[in-house]
Amino acid sequence: MRKRLRFAAVVALLTLLLAPAPALARSDPGPPVTVPALTQWTPESGAYVYRPGARLVADGPAERRVAGTLAGDLRAAGHGSVPVVRGGARSGDIVIDVKPSRSSLGAEGYELHAGAGLSITGATETGAFYGTRTLLQLLAQGDRIPAGRTVDVPRYKERGVGVCACYIHVSLPWLENLVREMAYNKLNQLLVELKVKSDAHPEANTWGYYTKDEIRQLVALGDKYHVEIIPEINSPGHFDPWIENRPDLQLTDSDGNKQPSRLDITQQAAFDYYTSLMDEYAQVFTAKSWHMGADEYMLGSDFAKYPQILKYAQDTYGSGATPQDAFVDFVNRVHDHAASKGVKLRIWNDGLTGANTVPVKADTTVEHWLNVAVKPSQLIAQGYSVMNASYSLYLIRGGFHSDTESLYDQSWDPRSFEGEKLASSRGVTGAKISLWPDNGRGETENEVAVRLWPALRHVAQATWGDPHPDAAYAEFVARGAAVGHAPGRRDLTRVPVADGTYTFGRSFTASVQRTADGYVTLRSAAGCLAISGGKLTLNVPLQPGIEATWDTCDTSGTLQRWELEPVAGGYRLVNAITQMALTVTDDGRIVQYPADQRTPAVWHLS
């Protein structure tokens, strides 16, 4: 976790989520408006008009999968029910083709041709799928699509978003919205640092974890929308979510002090513990990559305080070895375990300081976020694939937010690393934006979403095509507004009841008031309902069983914001920050618990 700057939250930006999509004004007809912008466009006379009676023509299994997803999205976007058929096309139909012979389209490119009918062709199923995202964006602006042809191929193979739900719990509906938005904007990689509830190690199941069924649901959505969901368990640093209750695996300094966030890389038991978690994650994740983090292991400390690390390195690699070699040894052993399962390893760059004599395995992908001694050009020269995960692309709750407008005006692209601008894209896999919860109560999920959408569209543009398709940033923002949000995206700012005073079962009476970010506050004569006690993690009370209290009302207090979740018979109350639901104990106390630990109370409002 990277602790950074503070910022003043701009809640008013939430109105962008609800504002109607304006048309993008253009001084000339130009290419149709999409995000990312089309890499090329050849206009023709006339137009394709989407009308009732249009069909999706798809013959093979791959084509029919793409068409089936498109049909569902057309329905969700309000374009009606469109049948998927085989056979010849007629005027007005939409034809989906997967032709491996079209190798020039690559793994993700497509050709779209609009005329009396409309056709989408990819060399792969993924390419054809991306063509359907372009079609949906065009239809979001009206049923008439100018006639013409585009061959649209991405410049970079990795176009991503990283989410650290590594201590706090980010709600599943929010993550599902993100997957849909990523696919809509042709982003293909969601890297998630999170905890899956462990059967093998129940002592590690501190909140906020995800159940295996929740992850299977998210991965299935990712598969459907061609977003690879890559898991991360950060190690050997930032490992405290997993070894809080395992002091035997915590690194111990020369004074006997335990380091609860650091795994003792000199222990075989520590390696076995980590790889057993990897194996358990393989039960629910299907990605062919594994991210082990490997960042900030000695942050704020010194290897000299841990003489056992140097001893391990010298015992393993000889008297000339350095403590950093023990760290690289751990990375390489994890690499080999992943490789034995057919999975490639990814790490952050800051652990590669040049102080090691043992190299990291060459087929490891390095995600570069921090300017350190070993530059991206050196990593590429050494044979590593490098992804741009620059700090300038970070969005931190309660802290630094990427300045998307400035990056756009600079024509930022994935060659622009922290500390070095490359002349060539050779060896650069792409780029991602990263979301961190360093001050977990600093913003709600809905507030994060407002900041995210412009940054998401920008990185989609910069990794797919021309990083500066419009003369001014305001025009690029209007481009995003014109295409709108993904079909099927849930409006998580909608409150299911009107403001007013309600009695919650037999427990309490409170005034329910909608907040600007789409939650509610519950106000009584005693104050506002909040979760404010217990142990804090990233400034969030993540301890199950903590009692809800009536605190002095504070309009900026995110821990006083609640989701009213409709269920059969009433509503659940879920805290907007802790993401735990309220339940009532036998002695009448109102406490928070994860839903899989205690059945949430269902509140009938009257």
Coordinates of C-alpha atoms in Angstrom, one line a residue:
M1 CA 0.0 0.0 0.0
R2 CA 1.4 3.3 -1.0
K3 CA 0.8 6.1 1.6
R4 CA 0.5 9.4 -0.3
L5 CA -0.9 12.9 -0.3
R6 CA -4.3 14.1 1.1
F7 CA -6.9 15.8 -1.1
A8 CA -10.2 17.7 -0.8
A9 CA -12.9 15.3 -2.0
V10 CA -15.2 16.8 -4.6
V11 CA -18.6 15.2 -4.0
A12 CA -20.3 17.5 -6.5
L13 CA -18.7 15.5 -9.3
L14 CA -21.2 12.7 -8.6
T15 CA -23.7 14.5 -10.8
L16 CA -21.6 13.3 -13.7
L17 CA -22.9 9.8 -13.0
L18 CA -26.5 10.8 -13.5
A19 CA -26.2 13.5 -16.2
P20 CA -27.7 12.7 -19.6
A21 CA -25.1 12.1 -22.3
P22 CA -24.7 15.1 -24.5
A23 CA -23.9 14.9 -28.2
L24 CA -20.3 15.6 -29.0
A25 CA -20.1 18.7 -31.1
R26 CA -17.8 18.4 -34.1
S27 CA -16.9 21.0 -36.8
D28 CA -16.7 18.2 -39.4
P29 CA -18.4 14.8 -39.7
G30 CA -15.2 12.9 -39.1
P31 CA -15.2 9.4 -37.8
P32 CA -18.0 8.2 -35.6
V33 CA -17.4 9.0 -31.9
T34 CA -16.1 6.1 -29.7
V35 CA -13.9 5.5 -26.7
P36 CA -11.2 4.6 -27.6
A37 CA -11.4 6.7 -30.8
L38 CA -11.3 4.6 -33.9
T39 CA -7.8 4.0 -35.2
Q40 CA -8.9 4.6 -38.8
W41 CA -12.2 5.3 -40.6
T42 CA -13.1 5.3 -44.3
P43 CA -16.4 7.0 -44.9
E44 CA -19.0 5.9 -47.4
S45 CA -22.2 7.4 -48.6
G46 CA -25.4 6.6 -46.7
A47 CA -26.0 5.1 -43.3
Y48 CA -26.8 2.0 -41.4
V49 CA -30.1 2.4 -39.5
Y50 CA -30.9 0.1 -36.6
R51 CA -34.6 -0.7 -36.8
P52 CA -37.1 -3.2 -35.3
G53 CA -36.7 -6.4 -37.1
A54 CA -32.9 -6.3 -37.1
R55 CA -31.3 -9.7 -36.5
L56 CA -27.9 -10.9 -35.3
V57 CA -26.5 -13.4 -37.8
A58 CA -23.9 -15.7 -36.2
D59 CA -23.1 -19.2 -37.5
G60 CA -20.2 -20.7 -35.5
P61 CA -19.9 -21.3 -31.7
A62 CA -17.6 -18.3 -31.2
E63 CA -19.8 -16.0 -33.3
R64 CA -22.9 -17.1 -31.4
R65 CA -21.3 -16.4 -28.0
V66 CA -20.4 -12.9 -29.1
A67 CA -23.9 -12.4 -30.5
G68 CA -25.5 -13.8 -27.4
T69 CA -23.7 -11.2 -25.2
L70 CA -24.5 -8.5 -27.7
A71 CA -28.2 -9.4 -27.7
G72 CA -28.3 -9.1 -23.9
D73 CA -26.5 -5.8 -23.9
L74 CA -28.8 -4.4 -26.7
R75 CA -31.8 -5.4 -24.5
A76 CA -30.2 -3.8 -21.4
A77 CA -29.5 -0.6 -23.3
G78 CA -33.1 -0.3 -24.4
H79 CA -32.7 -1.4 -28.0
G80 CA -35.2 -4.2 -27.7
S81 CA -34.9 -8.0 -28.1
V82 CA -32.9 -9.0 -31.1
P83 CA -32.9 -12.6 -32.3
V84 CA -29.6 -14.5 -33.0
V85 CA -30.0 -16.5 -36.2
R86 CA -27.9 -18.6 -38.6
G87 CA -27.7 -18.3 -42.3
G88 CA -27.8 -15.5 -44.9
A89 CA -28.1 -11.9 -43.9
R90 CA -30.7 -9.5 -45.1
S91 CA -30.8 -5.7 -45.2
G92 CA -30.6 -4.2 -41.7
D93 CA -29.0 -7.3 -40.1
I94 CA -25.9 -7.3 -38.0
V95 CA -23.4 -10.0 -39.0
I96 CA -20.8 -11.4 -36.6
D97 CA -17.8 -13.2 -38.1
V98 CA -14.7 -14.8 -36.7
K99 CA -12.2 -15.4 -39.4
P100 CA -8.8 -16.7 -38.2
S101 CA -7.5 -16.0 -41.7
R102 CA -7.7 -12.2 -41.0
S103 CA -4.4 -12.4 -39.1
S104 CA -3.7 -8.7 -39.7
L105 CA -6.4 -7.9 -37.1
G106 CA -4.3 -9.6 -34.4
A107 CA -5.7 -11.1 -31.2
E108 CA -8.1 -8.2 -30.4
G109 CA -8.6 -6.1 -33.6
Y110 CA -11.8 -6.0 -35.7
E111 CA -13.2 -4.6 -38.8
L112 CA -16.6 -2.9 -38.7
H113 CA -18.5 -2.1 -41.9
A114 CA -21.7 -0.1 -41.9
G115 CA -24.0 0.2 -44.9
A116 CA -27.4 -1.3 -45.7
G117 CA -26.4 -3.9 -43.1
L118 CA -23.6 -3.9 -40.5
S119 CA -20.9 -6.5 -40.2
I120 CA -18.2 -7.1 -37.5
T121 CA -15.3 -9.3 -38.2
G122 CA -12.5 -10.4 -36.0
A123 CA -9.6 -12.9 -36.4
T124 CA -10.6 -14.1 -32.9
E125 CA -13.7 -14.2 -30.7
T126 CA -12.2 -11.4 -28.6
G127 CA -11.7 -9.2 -31.7
A128 CA -15.3 -9.7 -32.8
F129 CA -16.4 -8.9 -29.2
Y130 CA -14.6 -5.6 -29.3
G131 CA -16.4 -4.7 -32.5
T132 CA -19.7 -5.2 -30.7
R133 CA -18.6 -2.7 -28.0
T134 CA -18.0 -0.1 -30.8
L135 CA -21.5 -0.8 -32.1
L136 CA -23.1 -0.4 -28.7
Q137 CA -21.3 3.0 -28.3
L138 CA -22.5 4.1 -31.7
L139 CA -26.1 3.1 -30.9
A140 CA -25.9 5.0 -27.6
Q141 CA -25.8 8.1 -29.7
G142 CA -28.7 7.2 -32.0
D143 CA -30.0 4.5 -34.3
R144 CA -28.4 6.0 -37.4
I145 CA -24.7 5.1 -38.0
P146 CA -22.8 6.7 -40.8
A147 CA -21.8 4.3 -43.6
G148 CA -18.1 3.5 -43.6
R149 CA -15.5 1.0 -42.6
T150 CA -13.0 0.9 -39.8
V151 CA -10.1 -1.5 -39.1
D152 CA -9.5 -1.0 -35.4
V153 CA -6.5 -2.7 -33.8
P154 CA -5.0 -1.9 -30.3
R155 CA -1.4 -0.7 -29.9
Y156 CA -0.8 -2.4 -26.6
K157 CA -1.8 -5.9 -25.4
E158 CA -2.3 -5.1 -21.7
R159 CA -4.9 -2.4 -20.9
G160 CA -5.8 -2.5 -17.3
V161 CA -7.2 -1.4 -14.0
G162 CA -5.8 -2.5 -10.6
V163 CA -8.0 -2.6 -7.5
C164 CA -6.6 -3.2 -4.0
A165 CA -9.5 -4.6 -2.0
C166 CA -6.6 -6.0 0.1
Y167 CA -7.7 -4.9 3.5
I168 CA -11.1 -3.3 3.0
H169 CA -14.0 -5.0 1.1
V170 CA -15.1 -3.5 -2.2
S171 CA -18.6 -4.5 -2.9
L172 CA -19.2 -7.1 -5.6
P173 CA -21.8 -5.0 -7.5
W174 CA -19.2 -2.2 -7.7
L175 CA -16.6 -4.6 -9.1
E176 CA -19.1 -6.0 -11.6
N177 CA -19.9 -2.5 -12.8
L178 CA -16.1 -2.0 -13.3
V179 CA -15.8 -5.1 -15.4
R180 CA -18.7 -4.0 -17.7
E181 CA -17.2 -0.5 -18.0
M182 CA -13.7 -1.9 -18.8
A183 CA -15.1 -4.1 -21.5
Y184 CA -17.2 -1.2 -22.9
N185 CA -14.0 0.8 -23.3
K186 CA -11.9 -2.1 -24.5
L187 CA -9.8 -2.6 -21.4
N188 CA -8.9 -6.2 -20.9
Q189 CA -7.1 -6.8 -17.6
L190 CA -8.5 -6.3 -14.1
L191 CA -5.8 -7.0 -11.4
V192 CA -7.3 -7.5 -8.0
E193 CA -5.4 -7.7 -4.8
L194 CA -7.9 -9.2 -2.4
K195 CA -8.5 -12.0 0.2
V196 CA -10.5 -15.1 -0.7
K197 CA -11.9 -16.7 2.4
S198 CA -9.7 -19.7 3.0
D199 CA -10.8 -23.2 3.9
A200 CA -7.2 -24.3 4.3
H201 CA -6.2 -21.5 6.7
P202 CA -9.3 -20.3 8.6
E203 CA -7.0 -18.4 11.0
A204 CA -6.5 -15.9 8.1
N205 CA -10.1 -15.1 7.6
T206 CA -10.2 -11.6 9.0
W207 CA -12.6 -9.2 7.2
G208 CA -12.8 -8.1 4.4
Y209 CA -12.6 -11.3 2.4
Y210 CA -14.6 -12.6 -0.5
T211 CA -16.3 -16.0 -0.6
K212 CA -15.2 -18.4 -3.3
D213 CA -18.7 -18.2 -4.8
E214 CA -18.4 -14.4 -5.1
I215 CA -15.1 -14.7 -6.9
R216 CA -16.5 -17.4 -9.2
Q217 CA -19.3 -15.0 -10.1
L218 CA -16.9 -12.1 -10.8
V219 CA -14.6 -14.3 -12.9
A220 CA -17.5 -15.7 -14.9
L221 CA -18.5 -12.1 -15.7
G222 CA -15.0 -11.3 -16.7
D223 CA -14.9 -14.3 -19.0
K224 CA -18.1 -13.3 -20.6
Y225 CA -16.8 -9.7 -21.2
H226 CA -13.2 -10.7 -22.2
V227 CA -11.7 -9.1 -19.1
E228 CA -9.0 -11.3 -17.6
I229 CA -9.2 -11.1 -13.8
I230 CA -5.7 -11.6 -12.4
P231 CA -5.4 -12.2 -8.6
E232 CA -2.7 -10.9 -6.3
I233 CA -1.6 -11.8 -2.8
N234 CA 1.1 -9.3 -2.0
S235 CA 4.2 -10.8 -0.5
P236 CA 6.6 -11.0 1.2
G237 CA 5.7 -7.5 2.3
H238 CA 2.2 -6.1 3.0
F239 CA 1.3 -9.6 4.1
D240 CA -0.4 -8.7 7.4
P241 CA -3.9 -9.6 6.2
W242 CA -2.7 -13.2 6.1
I243 CA -0.3 -13.5 9.0
E244 CA -2.0 -11.4 11.6
N245 CA -2.7 -14.6 13.5
R246 CA 0.5 -16.4 12.4
P247 CA 3.3 -14.8 14.4
D248 CA 5.4 -17.9 13.7
L249 CA 5.6 -16.8 10.1
Q250 CA 6.3 -13.1 10.8
L251 CA 9.8 -11.7 10.2
T252 CA 11.6 -11.1 13.5
D253 CA 14.4 -8.5 13.9
S254 CA 17.6 -8.8 15.9
D255 CA 15.9 -7.4 19.0
G256 CA 13.2 -10.0 18.9
N257 CA 10.5 -7.7 17.5
K258 CA 7.9 -9.3 15.2
Q259 CA 7.1 -7.5 11.9
P260 CA 3.4 -8.4 11.4
S261 CA 3.3 -7.2 7.7
R262 CA 6.5 -9.1 6.6
L263 CA 6.8 -12.8 5.8
D264 CA 10.0 -14.5 7.0
I265 CA 11.4 -15.4 3.6
T266 CA 14.1 -17.6 5.2
Q267 CA 11.5 -20.2 6.4
Q268 CA 10.4 -23.0 4.2
A269 CA 7.1 -23.0 6.2
A270 CA 6.5 -19.4 5.0
F271 CA 7.0 -20.4 1.4
D272 CA 4.7 -23.4 1.8
Y273 CA 2.0 -21.2 3.4
Y274 CA 2.1 -18.7 0.6
T275 CA 2.0 -21.3 -2.2
S276 CA -0.8 -23.2 -0.5
L277 CA -2.8 -19.9 -0.7
M278 CA -1.9 -19.7 -4.4
D279 CA -3.2 -23.2 -4.9
E280 CA -6.5 -22.4 -3.2
Y281 CA -6.9 -19.3 -5.3
A282 CA -6.5 -21.5 -8.4
Q283 CA -9.9 -23.1 -7.4
V284 CA -11.7 -19.9 -8.3
F285 CA -9.4 -17.8 -10.6
T286 CA -8.8 -18.9 -14.2
A287 CA -6.2 -16.3 -15.2
K288 CA -2.9 -17.4 -16.6
S289 CA -1.1 -14.8 -14.6
W290 CA -0.4 -14.4 -10.9
H291 CA 0.7 -11.2 -9.2
M292 CA 2.7 -11.6 -6.0
G293 CA 3.3 -7.9 -5.4
A294 CA 6.9 -8.1 -4.0
D295 CA 6.9 -4.3 -3.3
E296 CA 8.1 -2.3 -0.3
Y297 CA 9.4 -5.4 1.6
M298 CA 12.0 -3.4 3.6
L299 CA 10.1 -0.1 3.5
G300 CA 11.3 2.1 6.4
S301 CA 13.7 -0.6 7.6
D302 CA 17.2 -2.1 6.9
F303 CA 18.3 -5.6 6.1
A304 CA 21.0 -5.2 8.8
K305 CA 18.3 -5.6 11.4
Y306 CA 17.6 -9.1 10.0
P307 CA 20.9 -10.9 9.9
Q308 CA 19.1 -14.2 9.2
I309 CA 18.3 -12.9 5.7
L310 CA 22.0 -12.4 4.7
K311 CA 22.8 -15.8 6.2
Y312 CA 20.1 -17.4 4.1
A313 CA 21.4 -15.7 1.0
Q314 CA 25.0 -16.7 1.6
D315 CA 24.0 -20.3 2.5
T316 CA 22.1 -20.5 -0.7
Y317 CA 24.3 -18.5 -3.2
G318 CA 27.7 -18.3 -1.6
S319 CA 29.7 -15.7 0.3
G320 CA 29.2 -13.0 -2.3
A321 CA 25.5 -13.0 -2.0
T322 CA 23.5 -10.0 -0.7
P323 CA 20.4 -9.8 1.5
Q324 CA 18.5 -8.8 -1.7
D325 CA 19.4 -12.2 -3.2
A326 CA 17.2 -13.8 -0.5
F327 CA 14.3 -11.6 -1.6
V328 CA 14.9 -12.5 -5.2
D329 CA 15.2 -16.2 -4.3
F330 CA 11.7 -16.0 -2.7
V331 CA 10.3 -14.3 -5.9
N332 CA 11.9 -16.9 -8.1
R333 CA 10.6 -19.8 -6.1
V334 CA 7.1 -18.4 -6.3
H335 CA 7.7 -17.9 -10.1
D336 CA 8.6 -21.6 -10.4
H337 CA 5.5 -22.7 -8.4
A338 CA 3.3 -20.6 -10.7
A339 CA 5.1 -21.9 -13.8
S340 CA 4.5 -25.5 -12.7
K341 CA 0.7 -24.6 -12.9
G342 CA 1.0 -23.0 -16.3
V343 CA 0.8 -19.5 -14.8
K344 CA 3.1 -16.5 -15.4
L345 CA 4.4 -14.3 -12.6
R346 CA 4.0 -10.5 -12.2
I347 CA 5.7 -8.2 -9.6
W348 CA 6.1 -4.5 -8.8
N349 CA 9.4 -2.9 -9.8
D350 CA 10.6 -1.3 -6.6
G351 CA 12.2 -4.5 -5.2
L352 CA 14.6 -4.6 -8.2
T353 CA 17.1 -2.1 -6.8
G354 CA 20.2 -3.5 -8.4
A355 CA 21.6 -4.7 -5.1
N356 CA 21.0 -8.3 -6.0
T357 CA 23.5 -10.7 -7.7
V358 CA 20.8 -13.2 -8.5
P359 CA 18.4 -12.2 -11.3
V360 CA 14.6 -12.5 -11.2
K361 CA 13.5 -15.1 -13.7
A362 CA 13.4 -13.5 -17.2
D363 CA 9.8 -14.3 -18.1
T364 CA 8.5 -12.3 -15.1
T365 CA 6.4 -9.3 -16.0
V366 CA 7.5 -6.2 -14.1
E367 CA 4.9 -3.6 -13.3
H368 CA 6.8 -0.3 -13.0
W369 CA 5.3 2.3 -10.6
L370 CA 8.2 3.9 -8.9
N371 CA 11.4 5.6 -10.1
V372 CA 14.2 3.6 -8.6
A373 CA 17.8 2.9 -9.7
V374 CA 16.9 0.2 -12.3
K375 CA 15.1 2.0 -15.1
P376 CA 12.4 0.6 -17.4
S377 CA 14.9 0.6 -20.3
Q378 CA 17.3 -1.5 -18.3
L379 CA 14.6 -4.0 -17.4
I380 CA 13.6 -4.3 -21.0
A381 CA 17.2 -4.7 -22.1
Q382 CA 17.5 -7.5 -19.5
G383 CA 14.6 -9.3 -21.3
Y384 CA 11.7 -8.4 -19.0
S385 CA 8.2 -7.4 -20.2
V386 CA 7.3 -4.2 -18.5
M387 CA 3.9 -2.8 -17.8
N388 CA 3.4 0.9 -17.0
A389 CA 1.7 1.2 -13.7
S390 CA 2.9 4.7 -12.9
Y391 CA 2.2 6.5 -9.7
S392 CA 0.8 9.3 -11.9
L393 CA -2.1 6.9 -12.7
Y394 CA -3.0 6.3 -9.1
L395 CA -6.3 7.0 -7.4
I396 CA -6.0 6.8 -3.6
R397 CA -8.9 7.0 -1.3
G398 CA -8.4 10.1 0.8
G399 CA -5.2 10.9 -1.0
F400 CA -3.6 11.5 -4.4
H401 CA -5.8 11.3 -7.5
S402 CA -4.4 11.1 -11.0
D403 CA -4.5 14.4 -12.9
T404 CA -6.2 13.0 -16.0
E405 CA -6.5 16.4 -17.7
S406 CA -2.8 17.1 -17.4
L407 CA -1.9 13.6 -18.6
Y408 CA -4.2 14.1 -21.6
D409 CA -2.7 17.5 -22.5
Q410 CA 0.8 15.9 -22.3
S411 CA -0.3 13.2 -24.8
W412 CA 0.8 10.7 -22.1
D413 CA 1.2 7.1 -23.4
P414 CA 2.6 3.9 -21.9
R415 CA 6.1 4.8 -22.8
S416 CA 6.0 7.6 -20.2
F417 CA 7.3 5.9 -17.0
E418 CA 8.1 7.4 -13.7
G419 CA 11.7 8.7 -14.2
E420 CA 12.1 7.8 -17.8
K421 CA 10.4 8.4 -21.2
L422 CA 11.1 5.6 -23.7
A423 CA 11.6 6.3 -27.4
S424 CA 10.1 2.9 -28.4
S425 CA 7.2 0.8 -27.2
R426 CA 9.3 -2.4 -27.6
G427 CA 9.0 -4.5 -24.4
V428 CA 6.2 -2.3 -23.0
T429 CA 3.1 -4.5 -22.5
G430 CA 0.7 -1.6 -21.8
A431 CA -0.5 0.4 -18.8
K432 CA -3.0 0.3 -16.0
I433 CA -4.5 2.7 -13.4
S434 CA -4.4 1.6 -9.8
L435 CA -7.0 2.2 -7.0
W436 CA -5.7 2.1 -3.4
P437 CA -7.6 2.4 -0.1
D438 CA -4.8 3.9 2.0
N439 CA -7.4 6.0 3.9
G440 CA -10.3 3.6 3.7
R441 CA -12.9 6.0 5.0
G442 CA -11.6 8.9 2.9
E443 CA -14.2 8.2 0.1
T444 CA -17.1 6.0 -0.5
E445 CA -17.2 3.6 -3.4
N446 CA -19.6 5.9 -5.3
E447 CA -17.2 8.8 -4.8
V448 CA -14.3 6.7 -6.1
A449 CA -16.4 5.9 -9.2
V450 CA -16.8 9.5 -10.1
R451 CA -13.0 10.0 -10.1
L452 CA -12.5 6.7 -11.9
W453 CA -14.5 7.1 -15.1
P454 CA -12.5 9.9 -16.7
A455 CA -9.2 8.1 -15.8
L456 CA -10.5 4.8 -17.0
R457 CA -11.5 6.3 -20.4
H458 CA -8.1 8.1 -20.6
V459 CA -6.0 4.9 -20.1
A460 CA -8.3 3.0 -22.5
Q461 CA -7.5 5.7 -25.1
A462 CA -3.8 5.8 -24.4
T463 CA -3.3 2.0 -24.6
W464 CA -5.6 1.4 -27.6
G465 CA -4.7 4.2 -30.0
D466 CA -3.8 7.8 -30.4
P467 CA -3.4 9.2 -26.9
H468 CA -4.7 12.6 -28.0
P469 CA -7.6 12.2 -30.4
D470 CA -9.2 15.5 -29.6
A471 CA -7.6 18.9 -29.6
A472 CA -8.8 19.8 -26.1
Y473 CA -9.4 17.7 -23.0
A474 CA -13.0 19.1 -22.8
E475 CA -13.7 17.5 -26.2
F476 CA -12.3 14.2 -24.9
V477 CA -14.6 14.4 -21.9
A478 CA -17.5 15.1 -24.2
R479 CA -16.5 12.0 -26.2
G480 CA -16.8 9.9 -23.0
A481 CA -20.2 11.6 -22.2
A482 CA -21.5 10.8 -25.7
V483 CA -20.9 7.1 -25.4
G484 CA -22.1 7.0 -21.8
H485 CA -21.9 4.0 -19.5
A486 CA -21.9 0.3 -20.3
P487 CA -25.2 -1.5 -20.8
G488 CA -26.2 -3.5 -17.7
R489 CA -24.3 -1.2 -15.4
R490 CA -26.2 -0.9 -12.1
D491 CA -26.9 2.6 -10.7
L492 CA -25.4 2.2 -7.3
T493 CA -26.4 5.8 -6.3
R494 CA -30.2 5.0 -6.4
V495 CA -31.8 5.0 -3.0
P496 CA -34.9 2.8 -2.8
V497 CA -37.0 4.9 -0.4
A498 CA -37.9 8.6 -0.3
D499 CA -36.4 10.9 2.3
G500 CA -38.6 10.8 5.5
T501 CA -39.0 9.5 9.0
Y502 CA -39.3 5.7 9.3
T503 CA -39.6 3.1 12.0
F504 CA -37.1 0.3 11.6
G505 CA -39.0 -2.8 12.8
R506 CA -39.0 -2.7 16.6
S507 CA -35.5 -1.3 16.9
F508 CA -35.5 2.5 16.3
T509 CA -37.1 5.4 14.5
A510 CA -34.9 7.7 12.3
S511 CA -35.0 10.3 9.6
V512 CA -33.7 8.8 6.4
Q513 CA -31.9 11.4 4.2
R514 CA -30.2 10.7 0.9
T515 CA -26.5 11.8 0.7
A516 CA -25.0 13.4 -2.3
D517 CA -23.1 10.2 -3.2
G518 CA -26.1 8.0 -3.2
Y519 CA -26.3 6.5 0.3
V520 CA -28.5 7.5 3.3
T521 CA -27.9 8.8 6.8
L522 CA -30.1 7.7 9.6
R523 CA -30.7 10.6 12.1
S524 CA -32.5 10.3 15.4
A525 CA -32.6 12.5 18.5
A526 CA -29.5 10.7 19.7
G527 CA -27.5 11.5 16.6
C528 CA -26.6 9.7 13.4
L529 CA -26.2 6.0 13.1
A530 CA -22.5 5.1 12.7
I531 CA -19.8 2.4 13.0
S532 CA -17.0 4.0 14.9
G533 CA -15.6 1.6 17.4
G534 CA -13.2 -1.4 17.5
K535 CA -9.8 -2.0 15.8
L536 CA -9.0 0.3 12.9
T537 CA -7.4 -1.0 9.7
L538 CA -6.6 1.8 7.1
N539 CA -8.7 4.1 9.3
V540 CA -11.7 1.8 9.0
P541 CA -13.4 -0.2 11.8
L542 CA -13.2 -3.6 10.1
Q543 CA -13.8 -5.7 13.2
P544 CA -16.9 -7.9 13.0
G545 CA -19.2 -7.7 16.0
I546 CA -18.7 -3.9 16.6
E547 CA -21.9 -2.2 17.8
A548 CA -23.5 0.5 15.8
T549 CA -23.7 3.8 17.8
W550 CA -25.6 7.1 17.5
D551 CA -22.8 9.6 17.0
T552 CA -22.8 13.4 16.6
C553 CA -24.0 13.9 13.0
D554 CA -21.2 14.9 10.5
T555 CA -22.1 15.4 6.9
S556 CA -18.5 14.5 5.9
G557 CA -18.5 11.3 8.0
T558 CA -18.5 8.4 5.6
L559 CA -18.9 5.9 8.4
Q560 CA -22.4 7.4 9.0
R561 CA -23.5 6.5 5.4
W562 CA -25.5 3.4 4.8
E563 CA -26.8 1.4 1.9
L564 CA -30.5 0.4 2.0
E565 CA -30.4 -3.0 0.2
P566 CA -33.8 -4.2 -0.8
V567 CA -34.5 -7.9 0.1
A568 CA -37.6 -10.0 0.6
G569 CA -39.6 -8.5 3.5
G570 CA -37.7 -5.2 3.8
Y571 CA -34.2 -3.9 3.7
R572 CA -30.7 -4.7 4.9
L573 CA -28.5 -1.9 6.3
V574 CA -25.0 -2.1 5.0
N575 CA -22.3 0.3 6.1
A576 CA -21.0 2.2 3.1
I577 CA -17.4 1.9 4.2
T578 CA -17.0 -1.4 6.2
Q579 CA -19.4 -3.2 3.8
M580 CA -20.8 -5.2 6.7
A581 CA -24.5 -5.6 7.4
L582 CA -26.2 -4.9 10.6
T583 CA -27.7 -7.7 12.6
V584 CA -29.5 -7.8 16.0
T585 CA -28.1 -9.9 18.8
D586 CA -30.2 -11.9 21.3
D587 CA -29.8 -9.1 23.9
G588 CA -31.0 -6.4 21.4
R589 CA -27.7 -4.9 20.4
I590 CA -27.3 -3.8 16.8
V591 CA -23.9 -4.9 15.5
Q592 CA -22.0 -5.3 12.2
Y593 CA -21.0 -8.7 10.7
P594 CA -20.1 -10.1 7.3
A595 CA -23.3 -11.6 5.8
D596 CA -21.7 -15.1 5.7
Q597 CA -20.9 -15.0 9.5
R598 CA -24.3 -13.7 10.8
T599 CA -27.6 -13.5 9.0
P600 CA -28.2 -9.8 8.4
A601 CA -31.3 -8.3 10.0
V602 CA -34.2 -7.5 7.6
W603 CA -35.7 -4.2 8.5
H604 CA -39.4 -3.5 7.7
L605 CA -39.8 0.3 7.3
S606 CA -43.0 1.9 8.3

